[in-house]
Amino acid sequence: MIADKVRIIPTLSQFSVECRQAIKKGSQICLIFEGDKSTVLLKEKVNRLIDGKSVHIKFNPESIYQFVTSDDEEELITTSKESGIGKSPSLWTNNSNLIGLRRTAFESDWQKAED
């Protein structure tokens, strides 16, 4: 998941049940926050919201897009960061080609992001 720091808690709250279910199945939750890495409080909030042992957080100082990938089979992509998930035009897809492209982009962003 990639999101800015302002919208991450509402976004995770919306998907917290799904995150917990994925963690029970052995999944790892990887989050990239837009902005600098000075927000320890944000990490603590996220860890309280969903099981912190399975959550990995990095920061990207540059402006980035928002999207959620679910189990490599589905993906939600928002098209406007200003209004957030549920309020902006979004694409929910199970197209494996699009998911593969986004997965590659996420992995690249993950490598560039800072702990």
Short mmCIF file of the C-alpha atoms (twelve columns), coordinates in Angstrom:
data_MODEL
# 
_entry.id   MODEL 
# 
loop_
_atom_site.group_PDB 
_atom_site.id 
_atom_site.type_symbol 
_atom_site.label_atom_id 
_atom_site.label_alt_id 
_atom_site.label_comp_id 
_atom_site.label_asym_id 
_atom_site.label_seq_id 
_atom_site.Cartn_x 
_atom_site.Cartn_y 
_atom_site.Cartn_z 
_atom_site.pdbx_PDB_model_num 
ATOM 1   C CA . MET A 1   0.000   0.000   0.000   1 
ATOM 2   C CA . ILE A 2   1.166   3.496   -0.761  1 
ATOM 3   C CA . ALA A 3   -0.492  6.499   0.841   1 
ATOM 4   C CA . ASP A 4   0.277   9.919   2.199   1 
ATOM 5   C CA . LYS A 5   0.602   10.336  5.969   1 
ATOM 6   C CA . VAL A 6   -2.669  12.234  6.344   1 
ATOM 7   C CA . ARG A 7   -4.835  9.551   4.753   1 
ATOM 8   C CA . ILE A 8   -3.091  6.368   5.922   1 
ATOM 9   C CA . ILE A 9   -5.052  5.858   9.157   1 
ATOM 10  C CA . PRO A 10  -8.487  6.291   7.516   1 
ATOM 11  C CA . THR A 11  -7.368  4.029   4.667   1 
ATOM 12  C CA . LEU A 12  -6.053  1.328   6.998   1 
ATOM 13  C CA . SER A 13  -9.166  1.614   9.140   1 
ATOM 14  C CA . GLN A 14  -11.244 0.927   6.061   1 
ATOM 15  C CA . PHE A 15  -9.145  -2.172  5.265   1 
ATOM 16  C CA . SER A 16  -8.151  -3.255  8.807   1 
ATOM 17  C CA . VAL A 17  -10.256 -6.431  8.781   1 
ATOM 18  C CA . GLU A 18  -8.734  -7.473  5.464   1 
ATOM 19  C CA . CYS A 19  -5.235  -6.696  6.750   1 
ATOM 20  C CA . ARG A 20  -5.746  -8.781  9.877   1 
ATOM 21  C CA . GLN A 21  -7.111  -11.686 7.818   1 
ATOM 22  C CA . ALA A 22  -4.122  -11.513 5.476   1 
ATOM 23  C CA . ILE A 23  -1.718  -11.474 8.444   1 
ATOM 24  C CA . LYS A 24  -3.401  -14.576 9.906   1 
ATOM 25  C CA . LYS A 25  -2.676  -16.313 6.595   1 
ATOM 26  C CA . GLY A 26  1.001   -15.335 6.862   1 
ATOM 27  C CA . SER A 27  1.021   -12.206 4.720   1 
ATOM 28  C CA . GLN A 28  3.266   -9.233  5.347   1 
ATOM 29  C CA . ILE A 29  1.819   -5.725  5.073   1 
ATOM 30  C CA . CYS A 30  4.198   -3.280  3.356   1 
ATOM 31  C CA . LEU A 31  3.409   0.428   3.517   1 
ATOM 32  C CA . ILE A 32  5.170   3.320   1.839   1 
ATOM 33  C CA . PHE A 33  4.287   6.718   3.273   1 
ATOM 34  C CA . GLU A 34  4.767   9.895   1.335   1 
ATOM 35  C CA . GLY A 35  6.997   12.272  3.251   1 
ATOM 36  C CA . ASP A 36  10.022  12.165  5.520   1 
ATOM 37  C CA . LYS A 37  10.704  9.424   8.063   1 
ATOM 38  C CA . SER A 38  10.397  11.602  11.153  1 
ATOM 39  C CA . THR A 39  6.945   10.326  12.064  1 
ATOM 40  C CA . VAL A 40  7.490   7.688   14.751  1 
ATOM 41  C CA . LEU A 41  4.016   8.385   16.140  1 
ATOM 42  C CA . LEU A 42  2.483   7.384   12.809  1 
ATOM 43  C CA . LYS A 43  4.264   4.015   12.932  1 
ATOM 44  C CA . GLU A 44  2.893   3.441   16.428  1 
ATOM 45  C CA . LYS A 45  -0.674  4.249   15.301  1 
ATOM 46  C CA . VAL A 46  -0.387  1.837   12.393  1 
ATOM 47  C CA . ASN A 47  1.031   -0.895  14.619  1 
ATOM 48  C CA . ARG A 48  -1.885  -0.474  17.046  1 
ATOM 49  C CA . LEU A 49  -4.417  -0.604  14.215  1 
ATOM 50  C CA . ILE A 50  -3.060  -3.812  12.693  1 
ATOM 51  C CA . ASP A 51  -0.603  -6.394  14.030  1 
ATOM 52  C CA . GLY A 52  2.739   -4.569  14.111  1 
ATOM 53  C CA . LYS A 53  4.911   -7.699  13.776  1 
ATOM 54  C CA . SER A 54  3.723   -8.194  10.218  1 
ATOM 55  C CA . VAL A 55  3.839   -4.551  9.170   1 
ATOM 56  C CA . HIS A 56  6.813   -3.036  7.364   1 
ATOM 57  C CA . ILE A 57  6.925   0.723   6.846   1 
ATOM 58  C CA . LYS A 58  9.164   2.864   4.681   1 
ATOM 59  C CA . PHE A 59  9.073   6.525   3.686   1 
ATOM 60  C CA . ASN A 60  9.438   8.205   0.311   1 
ATOM 61  C CA . PRO A 61  10.193  11.942  0.476   1 
ATOM 62  C CA . GLU A 62  8.750   12.537  -3.007  1 
ATOM 63  C CA . SER A 63  5.102   12.889  -3.956  1 
ATOM 64  C CA . ILE A 64  3.653   9.511   -4.862  1 
ATOM 65  C CA . TYR A 65  0.356   7.966   -5.939  1 
ATOM 66  C CA . GLN A 66  -2.030  5.826   -3.877  1 
ATOM 67  C CA . PHE A 67  -2.909  2.212   -4.405  1 
ATOM 68  C CA . VAL A 68  -3.701  -0.972  -2.553  1 
ATOM 69  C CA . THR A 69  -2.690  -4.436  -3.742  1 
ATOM 70  C CA . SER A 70  -4.433  -7.465  -2.368  1 
ATOM 71  C CA . ASP A 71  -2.833  -10.931 -2.585  1 
ATOM 72  C CA . ASP A 72  -1.510  -10.397 -6.127  1 
ATOM 73  C CA . GLU A 73  -5.008  -11.058 -7.460  1 
ATOM 74  C CA . GLU A 74  -6.781  -7.732  -6.963  1 
ATOM 75  C CA . GLU A 75  -5.763  -4.112  -6.812  1 
ATOM 76  C CA . LEU A 76  -7.417  -0.816  -5.959  1 
ATOM 77  C CA . ILE A 77  -5.938  2.301   -7.528  1 
ATOM 78  C CA . THR A 78  -7.214  5.761   -6.632  1 
ATOM 79  C CA . THR A 79  -6.926  8.452   -9.251  1 
ATOM 80  C CA . SER A 80  -6.994  11.491  -6.963  1 
ATOM 81  C CA . LYS A 81  -5.033  11.835  -3.720  1 
ATOM 82  C CA . GLU A 82  -6.949  14.950  -2.725  1 
ATOM 83  C CA . SER A 83  -10.203 13.158  -1.985  1 
ATOM 84  C CA . GLY A 84  -8.873  9.756   -0.897  1 
ATOM 85  C CA . ILE A 85  -10.183 6.224   -1.168  1 
ATOM 86  C CA . GLY A 86  -13.943 5.982   -1.487  1 
ATOM 87  C CA . LYS A 87  -14.371 9.587   -2.555  1 
ATOM 88  C CA . SER A 88  -12.280 9.787   -5.722  1 
ATOM 89  C CA . PRO A 89  -12.546 7.879   -8.974  1 
ATOM 90  C CA . SER A 90  -10.899 4.511   -8.441  1 
ATOM 91  C CA . LEU A 91  -10.103 1.369   -10.358 1 
ATOM 92  C CA . TRP A 92  -10.580 -2.025  -8.740  1 
ATOM 93  C CA . THR A 93  -9.090  -4.645  -11.022 1 
ATOM 94  C CA . ASN A 94  -8.213  -8.294  -11.208 1 
ATOM 95  C CA . ASN A 95  -6.337  -7.862  -14.494 1 
ATOM 96  C CA . SER A 96  -3.090  -9.784  -13.981 1 
ATOM 97  C CA . ASN A 97  -1.152  -7.618  -16.444 1 
ATOM 98  C CA . LEU A 98  -2.044  -4.387  -14.655 1 
ATOM 99  C CA . ILE A 99  -1.409  -5.946  -11.243 1 
ATOM 100 C CA . GLY A 100 1.987   -7.185  -12.444 1 
ATOM 101 C CA . LEU A 101 2.948   -3.714  -13.668 1 
ATOM 102 C CA . ARG A 102 1.882   -2.129  -10.377 1 
ATOM 103 C CA . ARG A 103 3.691   -4.842  -8.390  1 
ATOM 104 C CA . THR A 104 6.921   -4.090  -10.254 1 
ATOM 105 C CA . ALA A 105 6.461   -0.353  -9.653  1 
ATOM 106 C CA . PHE A 106 5.787   -0.934  -5.947  1 
ATOM 107 C CA . GLU A 107 8.900   -3.076  -5.549  1 
ATOM 108 C CA . SER A 108 10.955  -0.357  -7.234  1 
ATOM 109 C CA . ASP A 109 9.456   2.299   -4.933  1 
ATOM 110 C CA . TRP A 110 10.084  0.029   -1.927  1 
ATOM 111 C CA . GLN A 111 13.762  -0.279  -2.798  1 
ATOM 112 C CA . LYS A 112 14.115  3.513   -3.116  1 
ATOM 113 C CA . ALA A 113 12.169  4.298   0.072   1 
ATOM 114 C CA . GLU A 114 13.886  4.906   3.421   1 
ATOM 115 C CA . ASP A 115 13.346  2.938   6.649   1 
# 
